[in-house]
Amino acid sequence: MNYAFKRLIQLIPILFGITFLSFLLMYLAGSDAVTEMYSNRGVEVAQEIIDERKAALGLNLSFGEQYLNWLWAMLHGDMGASFVTGENVLTAFLRKLPATLMLTGLSIVLTVLISLPCGILAAVRHDRSVDLILRFGSFMGNAMPNFFVAMLLMEFLGIQLGLLPVISSGTDLESALLPTMTLAIAMSAKYMRQVRSAVLEELGKDYVLGARARGISDSVILWKNVMKAAMLTIMTLLALSIGSLLGGTAIVESIFMWDGVGKLAVDAINMRDYPVIQAYVMWMAIIYVLVNLVADLLYHELDPRIRLGVNSK
Amino acid sequence: MSSSATPTIRLQNVQKNTLQRKLYFFGALALLLVAASFFSEQLCPYDPYMQDMSLTKAAPSAEHLLGTDRYGRDMFSRVIAGSKTSIFSTLLLVSFITLFGSFIGIVCAWMGRKTDTVLMRLSDMFLAFPGLVFALAVAAVLGGGVHNAIFALAAISWPKYARLARSQTLALQAAPFMQAAKMAGSSTFKLIYKHVIPNISGPILVTAVLDIGTMMMELAGLSFLGLGAKPPIPEWGSMMSDTRNLLPTQPWVTLAPGFAIFFSVMIFNLLGDTVRDYLDPKRR
């Protein structure tokens, strides 16, 4: 409990940092935000109206005052309105978030299903042909940007074989398959390597040799001892890789027209819809920080060495 | 006893030699790639910008190895020309973040106290943003263009180097030889230049070489979203996005730049892995 409290305290400056950077970015961009807003709506207005609007939005205040005003409004759930649709940004973001979370969740499940067995197999069959093939596969996956994977999957599964819809027709499971596979392939390539080295490191420890010498079967050692110890590292690494997954959704969502926050952000970037970009950046960072926090707390809760304060090797 | 020790020594020699050979091989391959991108204008069989409306969307043939796009531009030439933007921007980006990040890291470790706290909290702020998310926003604010995409990626990647250089320098400061050099009256500049930099450059170099592939993919990703190089400038990411509606009919046009990225990243990753193994004292 003490540790959790300490971590929560540490979170406060980070959250301030996130809000500050998100604000700063849009502040730097936003000197012409009002002009931009009117031009996006396709109306030409006089300079006086622009100035008036700027004053109404508080854009003529000092930087510090603007930041505090923005922070105050943000804490009350008001992140401004979209320049393009005029909709409340937070509402729009929250409406699209479930689709992205679904895609992320499915990708994580698929990644675990691929990389856990493959990683363990590669570690157990260390330096044998299975290991070499799996390592080669993960190496190839690591060298492919996700938009290239997306195109390859579209070409072969979508067009050549006609198995799956190339463009999402909604947020149903069938449309989710190709984007999920794209994200999972890139993530599995990295994660499989990490699982392999985590298991391999445990397998090299003295207690494994001791257990083997006492005649305990290899499968019992692997599943009862090694996996139990390696699982902690594996879980932590999985939580950490969620970060790159969250960033990767933007590209994949816009390729497959998946209606989530990533596509929302890319569309907003093309339209220079700054409030939407700001909300996206800030909330993605907050989600990421919270996921890391939960992973860290879980790690501390699950690891008996840390929980009981024993300093063992 | 001496006879039983001999095979071990020989085994180590053999391994080092293979590693060295691998290093030379992948190093040469990477150099070749960089050289090819440098001389890309001379290597292109056709002008990558030349449009030939009588020959649009042609299939691969002897004249046009990868066919032509919808403006009749030779895809093979465009892929070669694209290497200049993709590879050079990446190398520029990686060298910049390596130097800048390491500089900040050394400053943090050396100055300690407030400078260290402020700069490290600042890097924490940047590290709180997942992957490409922050780069997307920076690129969005700055508007498209290769330079802005480089800047956006630099903004999110320098903290990694700063942290690495900082921890390495801190570990060095406690070393007896550093204390001795300090007592012998070496100036701060000399201490950093003669002792710190040579000792921390190994791990930083490994990280940098391994980062080339990742950065190349992220830069291409930004271009793919229209936040990097703008058409008609040939760049692998933007070429793929530009031609993606040709995927059902002319997959080779869309996929060729992707394979170019794939092979380049693979070469740099192989080089990175080899450099890491080569510099690892345990492996030698």
Coordinates of C-alpha atoms in Angstrom, one line a residue:
Chain A
M1 CA 0.0 0.0 0.0
N2 CA 2.9 2.3 0.9
Y3 CA 4.5 1.7 -2.5
A4 CA 1.2 2.3 -4.3
F5 CA 0.8 5.6 -2.5
K6 CA 4.4 6.6 -3.4
R7 CA 3.8 5.8 -7.1
L8 CA 0.6 7.8 -7.1
I9 CA 2.4 10.8 -5.7
Q10 CA 5.1 10.4 -8.4
L11 CA 2.3 10.4 -11.0
I12 CA 1.3 14.0 -10.2
P13 CA 4.3 15.8 -11.8
I14 CA 4.1 13.5 -14.8
L15 CA 0.4 14.3 -15.4
F16 CA 1.2 18.0 -15.1
G17 CA 4.0 17.5 -17.6
I18 CA 1.6 15.8 -20.0
T19 CA -1.0 18.5 -19.8
F20 CA 1.7 21.2 -20.0
L21 CA 3.3 19.7 -23.1
S22 CA -0.1 19.1 -24.8
F23 CA -1.0 22.7 -24.1
L24 CA 2.3 24.1 -25.2
L25 CA 2.1 22.3 -28.5
M26 CA -1.3 23.7 -29.3
Y27 CA -0.3 27.1 -27.9
L28 CA 2.6 27.2 -30.4
A29 CA 0.2 26.1 -33.2
G30 CA -2.7 28.1 -32.0
S31 CA -1.6 31.7 -32.7
D32 CA -3.6 31.4 -35.9
A33 CA -6.1 29.0 -34.5
V34 CA -9.0 31.4 -34.8
T35 CA -8.1 32.3 -38.4
E36 CA -7.8 28.6 -39.0
M37 CA -11.2 27.9 -37.5
Y38 CA -12.9 30.3 -39.7
S39 CA -11.1 29.2 -42.8
N40 CA -12.0 25.6 -42.0
R41 CA -15.7 26.6 -41.9
G42 CA -15.2 28.3 -45.2
V43 CA -16.1 31.8 -44.1
E44 CA -14.0 35.0 -44.6
V45 CA -14.3 37.4 -41.7
A46 CA -13.0 40.8 -40.8
Q47 CA -10.0 41.3 -38.6
E48 CA -12.1 42.8 -35.9
I49 CA -14.2 39.7 -35.6
I50 CA -11.1 37.6 -35.3
D51 CA -9.7 39.8 -32.6
E52 CA -13.0 39.8 -30.8
R53 CA -13.2 36.0 -31.0
K54 CA -9.6 35.7 -29.8
A55 CA -10.4 37.9 -26.8
A56 CA -13.5 35.8 -26.0
L57 CA -11.4 32.6 -26.1
G58 CA -8.9 34.3 -23.8
L59 CA -6.1 34.1 -26.5
N60 CA -4.8 37.5 -25.6
L61 CA -3.9 36.5 -22.1
S62 CA -0.4 35.6 -21.0
F63 CA 0.8 32.1 -21.5
G64 CA 0.6 31.2 -17.8
E65 CA -3.0 32.5 -17.5
Q66 CA -4.0 30.7 -20.6
Y67 CA -2.6 27.4 -19.4
L68 CA -4.3 27.7 -16.0
N69 CA -7.6 28.6 -17.6
W70 CA -7.3 25.6 -20.0
L71 CA -6.3 23.3 -17.2
W72 CA -9.3 24.4 -15.1
A73 CA -11.7 23.9 -18.0
M74 CA -10.1 20.6 -18.8
L75 CA -10.6 19.3 -15.2
H76 CA -14.3 20.1 -15.6
G77 CA -14.4 18.0 -18.8
D78 CA -14.3 20.9 -21.2
M79 CA -11.5 20.5 -23.8
G80 CA -13.0 22.9 -26.2
A81 CA -15.0 22.3 -29.4
S82 CA -13.8 20.8 -32.7
F83 CA -13.0 23.5 -35.2
V84 CA -14.6 21.4 -37.9
T85 CA -17.8 19.9 -36.4
G86 CA -18.2 22.2 -33.4
E87 CA -18.7 19.1 -31.3
N88 CA -17.4 18.9 -27.8
V89 CA -13.9 17.3 -28.2
L90 CA -14.1 15.1 -25.1
T91 CA -17.5 13.7 -26.2
A92 CA -16.1 12.9 -29.7
F93 CA -13.0 11.3 -28.2
L94 CA -15.0 9.2 -25.7
R95 CA -17.4 8.0 -28.4
K96 CA -14.5 6.7 -30.6
L97 CA -12.4 5.3 -27.7
P98 CA -14.2 1.9 -27.3
A99 CA -13.4 1.0 -30.9
T100 CA -9.7 1.6 -30.3
L101 CA -9.8 -0.2 -27.0
M102 CA -11.4 -3.1 -28.7
L103 CA -8.8 -3.2 -31.4
T104 CA -6.0 -2.9 -28.9
G105 CA -7.5 -5.6 -26.7
L106 CA -7.9 -8.0 -29.6
S107 CA -4.3 -7.3 -30.7
I108 CA -3.0 -8.0 -27.3
V109 CA -4.9 -11.3 -27.1
L110 CA -3.6 -12.4 -30.5
T111 CA -0.1 -11.3 -29.7
V112 CA -0.1 -13.4 -26.5
L113 CA -1.6 -16.3 -28.4
I114 CA 1.2 -16.1 -31.0
S115 CA 4.3 -15.1 -29.1
L116 CA 3.9 -16.9 -25.8
P117 CA 3.9 -20.5 -27.2
C118 CA 6.5 -19.5 -29.9
G119 CA 8.7 -17.8 -27.4
I120 CA 8.7 -20.6 -25.0
L121 CA 9.2 -23.2 -27.7
A122 CA 12.2 -21.2 -29.1
A123 CA 13.7 -21.0 -25.6
V124 CA 13.3 -24.7 -24.9
R125 CA 14.6 -25.7 -28.3
H126 CA 17.4 -23.2 -27.9
D127 CA 19.7 -23.0 -31.0
R128 CA 17.8 -25.9 -32.7
S129 CA 16.1 -25.5 -36.0
V130 CA 12.7 -24.5 -34.6
D131 CA 14.4 -21.7 -32.6
L132 CA 16.3 -20.5 -35.7
I133 CA 13.1 -20.5 -37.8
L134 CA 11.1 -18.6 -35.1
R135 CA 14.0 -16.1 -34.6
F136 CA 14.1 -15.5 -38.3
G137 CA 10.4 -14.9 -38.4
S138 CA 10.6 -12.4 -35.6
F139 CA 13.5 -10.7 -37.3
M140 CA 11.5 -10.3 -40.5
G141 CA 8.5 -9.0 -38.5
N142 CA 10.8 -6.5 -36.8
A143 CA 11.9 -5.0 -40.1
M144 CA 8.4 -4.4 -41.4
P145 CA 6.6 -1.1 -40.7
N146 CA 3.0 -1.8 -39.8
F147 CA 1.6 0.0 -42.9
F148 CA 3.6 -2.4 -45.1
V149 CA 2.2 -5.4 -43.1
A150 CA -1.2 -3.9 -43.6
M151 CA -0.8 -3.6 -47.3
L152 CA 0.6 -7.2 -47.6
L153 CA -2.3 -8.6 -45.6
M154 CA -4.8 -6.6 -47.7
E155 CA -3.2 -7.9 -50.9
F156 CA -2.9 -11.5 -49.9
L157 CA -5.8 -12.2 -47.5
G158 CA -8.2 -9.5 -48.7
I159 CA -7.7 -9.3 -52.5
Q160 CA -6.0 -12.5 -53.7
L161 CA -7.9 -14.9 -51.5
G162 CA -10.9 -12.7 -50.8
L163 CA -11.2 -14.0 -47.3
L164 CA -11.6 -10.8 -45.3
P165 CA -13.0 -7.4 -45.9
V166 CA -10.2 -4.9 -46.9
I167 CA -12.0 -1.9 -45.5
S168 CA -13.9 -2.0 -42.3
S169 CA -17.7 -1.7 -42.7
G170 CA -18.1 -1.0 -39.0
T171 CA -16.6 -2.0 -35.8
D172 CA -17.6 -5.7 -35.9
L173 CA -15.4 -8.6 -35.4
E174 CA -15.0 -9.5 -39.1
S175 CA -13.7 -6.0 -40.0
A176 CA -11.5 -6.1 -36.9
L177 CA -9.5 -9.1 -38.1
L178 CA -7.1 -7.5 -40.6
P179 CA -6.2 -4.5 -38.4
T180 CA -5.8 -6.8 -35.4
M181 CA -3.5 -9.1 -37.4
T182 CA -1.5 -6.1 -38.6
L183 CA -0.9 -4.8 -35.1
A184 CA -0.4 -8.3 -33.6
I185 CA 2.3 -9.2 -36.2
A186 CA 4.4 -6.2 -35.5
M187 CA 4.0 -6.6 -31.7
S188 CA 4.5 -10.4 -31.7
A189 CA 7.8 -10.0 -33.5
K190 CA 9.2 -7.9 -30.7
Y191 CA 7.4 -9.7 -27.9
M192 CA 8.4 -13.2 -28.9
R193 CA 12.1 -12.2 -28.6
Q194 CA 11.5 -10.9 -25.1
V195 CA 9.6 -14.0 -24.0
R196 CA 12.3 -16.2 -25.4
S197 CA 15.1 -14.4 -23.6
A198 CA 13.1 -14.2 -20.3
V199 CA 12.5 -18.0 -20.4
L200 CA 16.0 -18.7 -21.5
E201 CA 17.4 -16.7 -18.6
E202 CA 15.3 -18.6 -16.1
L203 CA 16.3 -21.9 -17.7
G204 CA 20.0 -21.0 -17.2
K205 CA 19.7 -20.6 -13.5
D206 CA 21.2 -23.0 -11.0
Y207 CA 17.9 -24.2 -9.5
V208 CA 17.0 -25.7 -12.9
L209 CA 20.2 -27.7 -12.9
G210 CA 19.5 -28.7 -9.3
A211 CA 16.0 -29.9 -10.1
R212 CA 17.1 -31.8 -13.1
A213 CA 19.8 -33.5 -11.0
R214 CA 17.2 -34.6 -8.6
G215 CA 15.4 -36.3 -11.5
I216 CA 12.4 -33.9 -11.9
S217 CA 11.0 -34.1 -15.4
D218 CA 11.7 -31.3 -17.8
S219 CA 8.1 -30.5 -18.3
V220 CA 7.5 -30.1 -14.6
I221 CA 10.5 -27.9 -14.3
L222 CA 9.4 -25.8 -17.2
W223 CA 5.7 -25.3 -16.3
K224 CA 5.9 -25.4 -12.5
N225 CA 9.1 -23.5 -11.8
V226 CA 10.5 -21.7 -14.8
M227 CA 7.3 -20.3 -16.2
K228 CA 6.2 -19.2 -12.7
A229 CA 9.3 -17.1 -12.4
A230 CA 9.5 -15.9 -16.0
M231 CA 5.8 -14.9 -16.0
L232 CA 6.5 -11.7 -14.0
T233 CA 9.0 -10.4 -16.6
I234 CA 6.7 -11.5 -19.4
M235 CA 3.7 -9.6 -17.9
T236 CA 5.7 -6.5 -17.3
L237 CA 7.1 -6.4 -20.9
L238 CA 3.6 -6.9 -22.3
A239 CA 2.3 -3.9 -20.4
L240 CA 5.2 -1.9 -21.6
S241 CA 4.6 -2.8 -25.3
I242 CA 1.1 -1.5 -25.0
G243 CA 2.6 2.0 -25.5
S244 CA 3.9 1.3 -29.0
L245 CA 0.6 -0.4 -29.8
L246 CA -1.4 2.7 -28.8
G247 CA 0.9 4.8 -31.1
G248 CA 0.6 2.3 -33.9
T249 CA -3.2 2.3 -33.9
A250 CA -3.2 5.7 -35.6
I251 CA -1.7 4.4 -38.8
V252 CA -3.5 1.1 -38.9
E253 CA -6.9 2.6 -38.1
S254 CA -6.6 5.1 -40.9
I255 CA -5.5 2.5 -43.4
F256 CA -8.4 0.2 -42.6
M257 CA -10.9 3.0 -42.0
W258 CA -11.4 1.7 -38.5
D259 CA -13.5 4.3 -36.7
G260 CA -11.4 4.8 -33.5
V261 CA -9.5 7.6 -31.9
G262 CA -6.4 7.0 -34.1
K263 CA -8.4 7.7 -37.3
L264 CA -10.1 10.6 -35.5
A265 CA -6.6 12.1 -34.8
V266 CA -5.2 11.5 -38.3
D267 CA -8.3 13.1 -39.8
A268 CA -8.0 16.0 -37.3
I269 CA -4.4 16.5 -38.3
N270 CA -5.3 16.7 -42.0
M271 CA -8.0 19.3 -41.2
R272 CA -5.8 21.1 -38.7
D273 CA -8.4 20.6 -36.0
Y274 CA -6.2 21.4 -33.1
P275 CA -8.5 20.8 -30.1
V276 CA -9.1 17.2 -31.3
I277 CA -5.4 16.6 -31.7
Q278 CA -4.8 18.0 -28.3
A279 CA -7.3 15.8 -26.7
Y280 CA -6.0 12.8 -28.5
V281 CA -2.3 13.4 -27.4
M282 CA -3.2 14.1 -23.9
W283 CA -5.6 11.2 -23.3
M284 CA -3.4 8.7 -25.0
A285 CA -0.5 9.7 -22.8
I286 CA -2.7 9.5 -19.7
I287 CA -3.9 6.1 -20.6
Y288 CA -0.3 5.0 -21.3
V289 CA 0.9 6.3 -17.9
L290 CA -2.0 4.6 -16.1
V291 CA -1.4 1.3 -17.8
N292 CA 2.3 1.4 -16.8
L293 CA 1.3 2.3 -13.3
V294 CA -1.1 -0.7 -13.0
A295 CA 1.6 -3.0 -14.5
D296 CA 4.2 -1.7 -12.0
L297 CA 1.8 -2.2 -9.1
L298 CA 0.9 -5.7 -10.2
Y299 CA 4.5 -6.6 -10.5
H300 CA 5.1 -5.5 -7.0
E301 CA 2.1 -7.3 -5.7
L302 CA 2.9 -10.5 -7.5
D303 CA 6.6 -10.7 -6.9
P304 CA 7.0 -12.4 -3.5
R305 CA 10.6 -11.1 -3.3
I306 CA 9.5 -7.5 -3.5
R307 CA 6.3 -8.0 -1.6
L308 CA 8.0 -9.5 1.4
G309 CA 11.0 -7.2 1.1
V310 CA 13.4 -10.1 0.7
N311 CA 16.5 -9.3 -1.2
S312 CA 17.4 -12.5 -2.9
K313 CA 19.1 -13.3 -6.2
Chain B
M1 CA 46.8 -28.2 -17.2
S2 CA 48.0 -26.0 -20.0
S3 CA 47.1 -28.6 -22.6
S4 CA 43.5 -28.6 -21.4
A5 CA 43.3 -24.8 -21.6
T6 CA 44.3 -24.6 -25.3
P7 CA 40.9 -25.6 -26.9
T8 CA 39.1 -22.9 -24.9
I9 CA 41.4 -20.2 -26.2
R10 CA 41.1 -21.4 -29.8
L11 CA 37.3 -21.5 -29.5
Q12 CA 37.2 -17.9 -28.4
N13 CA 39.4 -16.8 -31.3
V14 CA 37.2 -18.6 -33.8
Q15 CA 34.1 -16.8 -32.4
K16 CA 35.7 -13.4 -32.5
N17 CA 36.8 -14.0 -36.1
T18 CA 33.3 -14.9 -37.2
L19 CA 31.9 -11.9 -35.4
Q20 CA 34.5 -9.7 -37.0
R21 CA 33.8 -11.1 -40.4
K22 CA 30.0 -10.6 -39.9
L23 CA 30.7 -7.0 -38.8
Y24 CA 32.7 -6.3 -41.9
F25 CA 30.1 -8.0 -44.1
F26 CA 27.1 -6.2 -42.7
G27 CA 29.1 -3.0 -42.4
A28 CA 30.0 -3.2 -46.1
L29 CA 26.3 -3.9 -46.9
A30 CA 25.1 -0.9 -45.0
L31 CA 27.8 1.3 -46.6
L32 CA 26.8 0.1 -50.0
L33 CA 23.2 1.0 -49.2
V34 CA 24.2 4.5 -48.1
A35 CA 26.5 4.9 -51.1
A36 CA 23.7 3.8 -53.4
S37 CA 21.4 6.3 -51.9
F38 CA 24.0 9.0 -52.2
F39 CA 24.5 8.3 -55.9
S40 CA 20.8 7.5 -56.5
E41 CA 20.5 10.2 -59.2
Q42 CA 23.2 8.5 -61.2
L43 CA 21.7 5.0 -60.6
C44 CA 18.2 5.8 -61.8
P45 CA 17.5 4.5 -65.3
Y46 CA 14.9 7.1 -65.8
D47 CA 14.1 10.5 -64.3
P48 CA 12.0 9.7 -61.2
Y49 CA 9.8 12.8 -61.9
M50 CA 9.3 12.3 -65.6
Q51 CA 5.7 11.6 -66.4
D52 CA 4.8 9.6 -69.5
M53 CA 1.0 9.6 -69.9
S54 CA 1.2 7.2 -72.8
L55 CA 2.6 4.5 -70.4
T56 CA 0.6 4.7 -67.2
K57 CA 0.1 1.8 -64.8
A58 CA 2.4 -0.4 -66.9
A59 CA 3.2 -3.9 -65.7
P60 CA 6.8 -4.8 -64.9
S61 CA 8.8 -5.3 -68.1
A62 CA 12.4 -5.2 -69.3
E63 CA 12.3 -1.4 -69.7
H64 CA 10.5 -0.7 -66.5
L65 CA 11.5 -3.3 -64.0
L66 CA 8.8 -2.4 -61.5
G67 CA 6.3 -1.0 -64.0
T68 CA 5.0 2.5 -63.9
D69 CA 2.6 4.4 -61.6
R70 CA -0.5 6.2 -62.6
Y71 CA 1.4 9.2 -64.0
G72 CA 3.7 6.9 -66.1
R73 CA 6.7 7.5 -63.8
D74 CA 9.2 4.6 -63.7
M75 CA 8.7 2.9 -60.3
F76 CA 12.2 1.4 -60.2
S77 CA 13.7 4.8 -60.5
R78 CA 11.4 6.2 -58.0
V79 CA 12.2 3.5 -55.5
I80 CA 16.0 4.2 -56.0
A81 CA 15.5 7.9 -55.8
G82 CA 13.4 7.4 -52.6
S83 CA 16.4 5.9 -50.9
K84 CA 18.0 9.4 -50.7
T85 CA 15.1 10.9 -48.7
S86 CA 14.5 7.8 -46.6
I87 CA 18.0 6.8 -45.7
F88 CA 19.6 10.2 -45.5
S89 CA 16.9 11.6 -43.3
T90 CA 17.1 8.6 -41.0
L91 CA 20.9 8.9 -40.6
L92 CA 20.6 12.6 -40.0
L93 CA 17.9 12.0 -37.4
V94 CA 19.8 9.3 -35.6
S95 CA 23.1 11.2 -35.5
F96 CA 21.3 14.3 -34.2
I97 CA 19.4 12.5 -31.4
T98 CA 22.5 10.5 -30.4
L99 CA 24.7 13.7 -30.1
F100 CA 22.0 15.8 -28.5
G101 CA 20.8 13.2 -26.1
S102 CA 24.3 12.1 -25.0
F103 CA 25.2 15.8 -24.5
I104 CA 22.2 16.3 -22.3
G105 CA 23.0 13.1 -20.4
I106 CA 26.6 14.0 -19.8
V107 CA 25.6 17.5 -18.6
C108 CA 23.1 16.0 -16.2
A109 CA 25.5 13.6 -14.7
W110 CA 28.3 16.1 -14.5
M111 CA 26.3 19.1 -13.1
G112 CA 24.1 17.0 -10.8
R113 CA 21.7 18.9 -8.5
K114 CA 19.1 21.2 -10.1
T115 CA 20.3 20.9 -13.7
D116 CA 20.0 17.1 -13.4
T117 CA 16.6 17.2 -11.8
V118 CA 15.1 19.7 -14.2
L119 CA 16.4 18.0 -17.3
M120 CA 15.5 14.5 -16.1
R121 CA 11.9 15.6 -15.2
L122 CA 11.7 17.1 -18.7
S123 CA 12.8 13.8 -20.3
D124 CA 10.2 12.0 -18.1
M125 CA 7.5 14.3 -19.6
F126 CA 8.5 13.3 -23.1
L127 CA 8.7 9.6 -22.2
A128 CA 5.1 9.7 -20.9
F129 CA 3.8 9.9 -24.4
P130 CA 3.4 6.5 -26.1
G131 CA 5.3 5.9 -29.3
L132 CA 4.3 7.9 -32.3
V133 CA 1.5 9.8 -30.6
F134 CA 3.6 12.8 -29.6
A135 CA 5.5 12.8 -32.9
L136 CA 2.1 12.9 -34.7
A137 CA 1.1 16.0 -32.8
V138 CA 4.4 17.8 -33.3
A139 CA 4.3 17.1 -37.0
A140 CA 0.7 18.2 -37.1
V141 CA 1.6 21.5 -35.5
L142 CA 4.6 22.1 -37.7
G143 CA 2.9 21.0 -40.8
G144 CA 4.3 18.4 -43.2
G145 CA 7.7 18.2 -44.7
V146 CA 10.7 16.0 -44.1
H147 CA 12.5 18.4 -41.9
N148 CA 9.5 18.8 -39.6
A149 CA 9.0 15.0 -39.4
I150 CA 12.7 14.7 -38.4
F151 CA 12.2 17.3 -35.8
A152 CA 9.1 15.6 -34.5
L153 CA 10.8 12.2 -34.1
A154 CA 13.9 13.9 -32.6
A155 CA 11.6 15.4 -29.9
I156 CA 10.4 12.0 -28.8
S157 CA 13.6 10.1 -29.1
W158 CA 16.3 12.1 -27.4
P159 CA 15.4 11.2 -23.8
K160 CA 16.4 7.6 -24.3
Y161 CA 20.0 8.7 -25.2
A162 CA 20.1 11.3 -22.4
R163 CA 19.2 8.6 -19.8
L164 CA 21.7 6.1 -21.2
A165 CA 24.5 8.7 -21.3
R166 CA 23.6 9.9 -17.8
S167 CA 23.7 6.5 -16.2
Q168 CA 26.9 5.5 -18.0
T169 CA 28.6 8.8 -16.9
L170 CA 27.4 8.4 -13.3
A171 CA 28.8 4.9 -13.2
L172 CA 32.1 6.2 -14.6
Q173 CA 32.4 9.0 -12.1
A174 CA 32.9 6.6 -9.3
A175 CA 35.6 4.7 -11.1
P176 CA 39.1 4.9 -9.5
F177 CA 40.8 6.0 -12.7
M178 CA 38.5 9.0 -12.9
Q179 CA 39.3 10.0 -9.4
A180 CA 43.0 9.6 -10.3
A181 CA 42.7 11.8 -13.4
K182 CA 40.8 14.4 -11.4
M183 CA 43.5 14.4 -8.7
A184 CA 46.2 14.7 -11.4
G185 CA 44.6 18.0 -12.3
S186 CA 42.7 17.2 -15.5
S187 CA 40.3 19.9 -16.5
T188 CA 36.6 19.1 -16.8
F189 CA 36.9 19.3 -20.6
K190 CA 39.8 16.9 -20.7
L191 CA 38.0 14.5 -18.3
I192 CA 35.0 14.4 -20.4
Y193 CA 36.8 14.4 -23.8
K194 CA 39.5 11.9 -22.8
H195 CA 37.8 9.6 -20.3
V196 CA 34.0 9.9 -20.4
I197 CA 33.3 10.0 -24.1
P198 CA 35.5 7.1 -25.1
N199 CA 34.1 4.9 -22.3
I200 CA 30.4 5.6 -22.8
S201 CA 30.4 5.6 -26.6
G202 CA 30.2 1.8 -27.0
P203 CA 26.7 1.3 -25.5
I204 CA 25.5 4.5 -27.1
L205 CA 26.8 3.5 -30.5
V206 CA 25.0 0.1 -30.2
T207 CA 21.7 1.8 -29.3
A208 CA 22.1 4.3 -32.2
V209 CA 22.8 1.6 -34.8
L210 CA 19.9 -0.5 -33.6
D211 CA 17.7 2.6 -33.7
I212 CA 18.3 3.3 -37.4
G213 CA 15.8 0.7 -38.5
T214 CA 13.1 1.8 -36.1
M215 CA 13.6 5.4 -37.0
M216 CA 13.4 4.6 -40.7
M217 CA 10.1 2.9 -40.2
E218 CA 8.7 5.7 -38.0
L219 CA 9.8 8.3 -40.5
A220 CA 8.2 6.4 -43.3
G221 CA 5.1 6.0 -41.1
L222 CA 4.8 9.8 -40.7
S223 CA 5.3 10.2 -44.4
F224 CA 2.7 7.6 -45.0
L225 CA 0.2 9.7 -43.0
G226 CA 1.2 12.8 -45.1
L227 CA 3.2 14.3 -42.3
G228 CA 6.7 13.8 -43.8
A229 CA 7.9 14.1 -47.4
K230 CA 5.3 15.4 -49.7
P231 CA 4.6 14.0 -53.2
P232 CA 6.0 14.3 -55.8
I233 CA 9.3 13.9 -53.8
P234 CA 10.0 10.2 -53.9
E235 CA 10.0 8.8 -50.4
W236 CA 9.1 5.2 -49.6
G237 CA 6.4 5.9 -47.0
S238 CA 4.6 8.6 -49.0
M239 CA 4.9 6.6 -52.2
M240 CA 3.1 3.7 -50.6
S241 CA 0.3 5.9 -49.4
D242 CA 0.2 7.7 -52.7
T243 CA -0.3 4.5 -54.7
R244 CA -2.4 2.5 -52.2
N245 CA -5.5 2.6 -54.4
L246 CA -3.5 0.7 -57.0
L247 CA -3.1 -2.2 -54.7
P248 CA -6.0 -4.3 -56.1
T249 CA -4.8 -3.9 -59.7
Q250 CA -1.0 -3.2 -59.6
P251 CA 0.2 -4.5 -56.2
W252 CA 3.8 -4.3 -57.3
V253 CA 3.6 -0.5 -57.5
T254 CA 2.4 -0.2 -53.9
L255 CA 4.5 -3.0 -52.5
A256 CA 7.9 -2.1 -54.1
P257 CA 8.7 0.8 -51.7
G258 CA 7.6 -1.4 -48.8
F259 CA 10.1 -4.0 -49.8
A260 CA 12.7 -1.3 -50.1
I261 CA 12.0 -0.2 -46.5
F262 CA 12.0 -3.9 -45.4
F263 CA 15.4 -4.7 -46.8
S264 CA 17.0 -1.5 -45.7
V265 CA 15.7 -1.9 -42.1
M266 CA 16.8 -5.5 -42.1
I267 CA 20.4 -4.6 -43.2
F268 CA 20.7 -1.9 -40.5
N269 CA 19.2 -4.3 -37.9
L270 CA 21.7 -7.0 -38.8
L271 CA 24.5 -4.5 -38.5
G272 CA 23.2 -3.3 -35.1
D273 CA 22.9 -6.9 -33.7
T274 CA 26.5 -7.6 -34.9
V275 CA 27.9 -4.4 -33.5
R276 CA 26.2 -5.2 -30.2
D277 CA 27.7 -8.7 -30.1
Y278 CA 31.1 -7.4 -31.2
L279 CA 31.3 -4.8 -28.4
D280 CA 29.9 -7.1 -25.7
P281 CA 32.9 -8.2 -23.7
K282 CA 31.1 -11.4 -22.7
R283 CA 30.8 -12.5 -26.3
R284 CA 34.4 -11.8 -27.2

